[in-house]
PDB file of C-alpha atoms in Angstrom:
ATOM      1  CA  MET W 132      92.556 -70.382 110.295  1.00 40.00           C
ATOM      2  CA  SER W 133      90.601 -70.920 107.105  1.00 47.00           C
ATOM      3  CA  HIS W 134      86.997 -69.814 107.109  1.00 57.00           C
ATOM      4  CA  GLY W 135      86.183 -71.185 103.646  1.00 64.00           C
ATOM      5  CA  PHE W 136      85.189 -67.838 102.132  1.00 66.00           C
ATOM      6  CA  ASP W 137      87.113 -65.471  99.921  1.00 72.00           C
ATOM      7  CA  GLU W 138      86.491 -61.720 100.197  1.00 71.00           C
ATOM      8  CA  HIS W 139      85.673 -61.720  96.483  1.00 79.00           C
ATOM      9  CA  GLN W 140      82.585 -63.830  97.237  1.00 86.00           C
ATOM     10  CA  PHE W 141      81.114 -61.054  99.365  1.00 90.00           C
ATOM     11  CA  THR W 142      78.815 -58.320  98.101  1.00 93.00           C
ATOM     12  CA  TRP W 143      80.025 -55.240  99.981  1.00 93.00           C
ATOM     13  CA  ARG W 144      78.032 -52.176 100.995  1.00 92.00           C
ATOM     14  CA  THR W 145      78.975 -49.001 102.820  1.00 88.00           C
ATOM     15  CA  SER W 146      76.932 -47.255 105.468  1.00 75.00           C
ATOM     16  CA  SER W 147      74.314 -44.812 104.237  1.00 73.00           C
ATOM     17  CA  TYR W 148      75.799 -42.349 106.757  1.00 69.00           C
ATOM     18  CA  THR W 149      78.970 -42.057 104.662  1.00 68.00           C
ATOM     19  CA  ASP W 150      79.029 -39.169 102.210  1.00 65.00           C
ATOM     20  CA  GLY W 151      82.117 -40.361 100.356  1.00 63.00           C
ATOM     21  CA  GLY W 152      84.324 -37.434 101.364  1.00 62.00           C
ATOM     22  CA  GLU W 153      88.063 -37.834 101.790  1.00 63.00           C
ATOM     23  CA  GLU W 154      87.907 -37.425 105.570  1.00 63.00           C
ATOM     24  CA  GLN W 155      85.150 -39.963 106.083  1.00 68.00           C
ATOM     25  CA  THR W 156      85.986 -43.112 107.964  1.00 71.00           C
ATOM     26  CA  CYS W 157      83.616 -45.963 107.529  1.00 84.00           C
ATOM     27  CA  VAL W 158      83.270 -49.699 107.445  1.00 87.00           C
ATOM     28  CA  GLU W 159      81.857 -51.960 104.784  1.00 92.00           C
ATOM     29  CA  VAL W 160      79.575 -54.886 105.492  1.00 93.00           C
ATOM     30  CA  GLY W 161      79.749 -57.872 103.185  1.00 94.00           C
ATOM     31  CA  GLU W 162      77.434 -60.803 102.678  1.00 92.00           C
ATOM     32  CA  VAL W 163      77.668 -63.860 100.461  1.00 90.00           C
ATOM     33  CA  GLN W 164      74.507 -63.884  98.377  1.00 86.00           C
ATOM     34  CA  ASP W 165      72.325 -67.001  98.320  1.00 86.00           C
ATOM     35  CA  ASN W 166      74.220 -68.630 101.189  1.00 87.00           C
ATOM     36  CA  PRO W 167      72.514 -68.151 104.565  1.00 84.00           C
ATOM     37  CA  ALA W 168      75.243 -70.195 106.283  1.00 87.00           C
ATOM     38  CA  ALA W 169      77.969 -67.787 105.163  1.00 90.00           C
ATOM     39  CA  PRO W 170      79.388 -65.332 107.682  1.00 93.00           C
ATOM     40  CA  VAL W 171      78.928 -61.570 107.524  1.00 94.00           C
ATOM     41  CA  GLY W 172      82.160 -59.685 106.822  1.00 93.00           C
ATOM     42  CA  LEU W 173      83.215 -56.317 108.209  1.00 92.00           C
ATOM     43  CA  ARG W 174      86.188 -54.334 106.884  1.00 91.00           C
ATOM     44  CA  ASP W 175      87.662 -50.827 106.841  1.00 90.00           C
ATOM     45  CA  SER W 176      86.528 -48.953 103.733  1.00 87.00           C
ATOM     46  CA  LYS W 177      89.851 -47.091 103.526  1.00 86.00           C
ATOM     47  CA  ASN W 178      92.017 -50.179 104.059  1.00 88.00           C
ATOM     48  CA  ARG W 179      90.210 -53.015 102.325  1.00 87.00           C
ATOM     49  CA  SER W 180      93.284 -55.225 102.232  1.00 88.00           C
ATOM     50  CA  GLY W 181      93.808 -54.806 105.982  1.00 90.00           C
ATOM     51  CA  GLY W 182      91.702 -57.806 106.894  1.00 89.00           C
ATOM     52  CA  THR W 183      88.100 -58.775 107.419  1.00 90.00           C
ATOM     53  CA  LEU W 184      86.282 -59.589 110.633  1.00 92.00           C
ATOM     54  CA  LEU W 185      83.779 -62.420 110.243  1.00 93.00           C
ATOM     55  CA  PHE W 186      80.596 -62.854 112.250  1.00 94.00           C
ATOM     56  CA  THR W 187      77.895 -65.494 112.172  1.00 94.00           C
ATOM     57  CA  ARG W 188      74.626 -64.037 110.913  1.00 93.00           C
ATOM     58  CA  PRO W 189      72.886 -64.424 114.299  1.00 94.00           C
ATOM     59  CA  LYS W 190      75.767 -62.631 116.068  1.00 95.00           C
ATOM     60  CA  TRP W 191      75.821 -59.846 113.460  1.00 93.00           C
ATOM     61  CA  HIS W 192      72.054 -59.293 113.617  1.00 92.00           C
ATOM     62  CA  GLY W 193      72.224 -59.338 117.421  1.00 92.00           C
ATOM     63  CA  PHE W 194      74.901 -56.639 117.339  1.00 88.00           C
ATOM     64  CA  VAL W 195      72.895 -54.466 114.920  1.00 88.00           C
ATOM     65  CA  ASP W 196      69.739 -54.893 117.029  1.00 90.00           C
ATOM     66  CA  PHE W 197      71.670 -53.920 120.179  1.00 87.00           C
ATOM     67  CA  VAL W 198      73.079 -50.785 118.561  1.00 81.00           C
ATOM     68  CA  LYS W 199      69.685 -49.712 117.235  1.00 83.00           C
ATOM     69  CA  ARG W 200      67.845 -50.496 120.474  1.00 84.00           C
ATOM     70  CA  ASP W 201      70.296 -48.704 122.741  1.00 78.00           C
ATOM     71  CA  GLY W 202      70.441 -45.565 120.632  1.00 68.00           C
ATOM     72  CA  TYR W 203      73.946 -45.753 119.212  1.00 66.00           C
ATOM     73  CA  LEU W 204      72.528 -45.111 115.757  1.00 58.00           C
ATOM     74  CA  THR W 205      70.562 -41.953 115.183  1.00 59.00           C
ATOM     75  CA  GLU W 206      68.207 -41.226 112.355  1.00 58.00           C
ATOM     76  CA  ALA W 207      69.443 -38.611 109.889  1.00 53.00           C
TER      77      ALA W 207
END
C-alpha cells in the first residue's frame, strides 16, 4: 500500500534517553516538516531499512499522551 511519503522526506530524531552506546536500542521518530497532514514515522534506529510504521498525528500524540500520563516514561 502506498502512503505517498518517502522516508527521505522525514526529519528523524532519536529519543533523548539514548546515549548512543553500542548496546542501546532505540527508535527514531520522523515528521515531514511543513506538512501537518503527513503521518508520523517510527523506525528502529539500528535497522533503519527494516521498515517504518506510520501513524496519523492525532493517533501519535494520543499514544505519547497516554504513555506520559500513565507513567511509562520517567524523568531522568
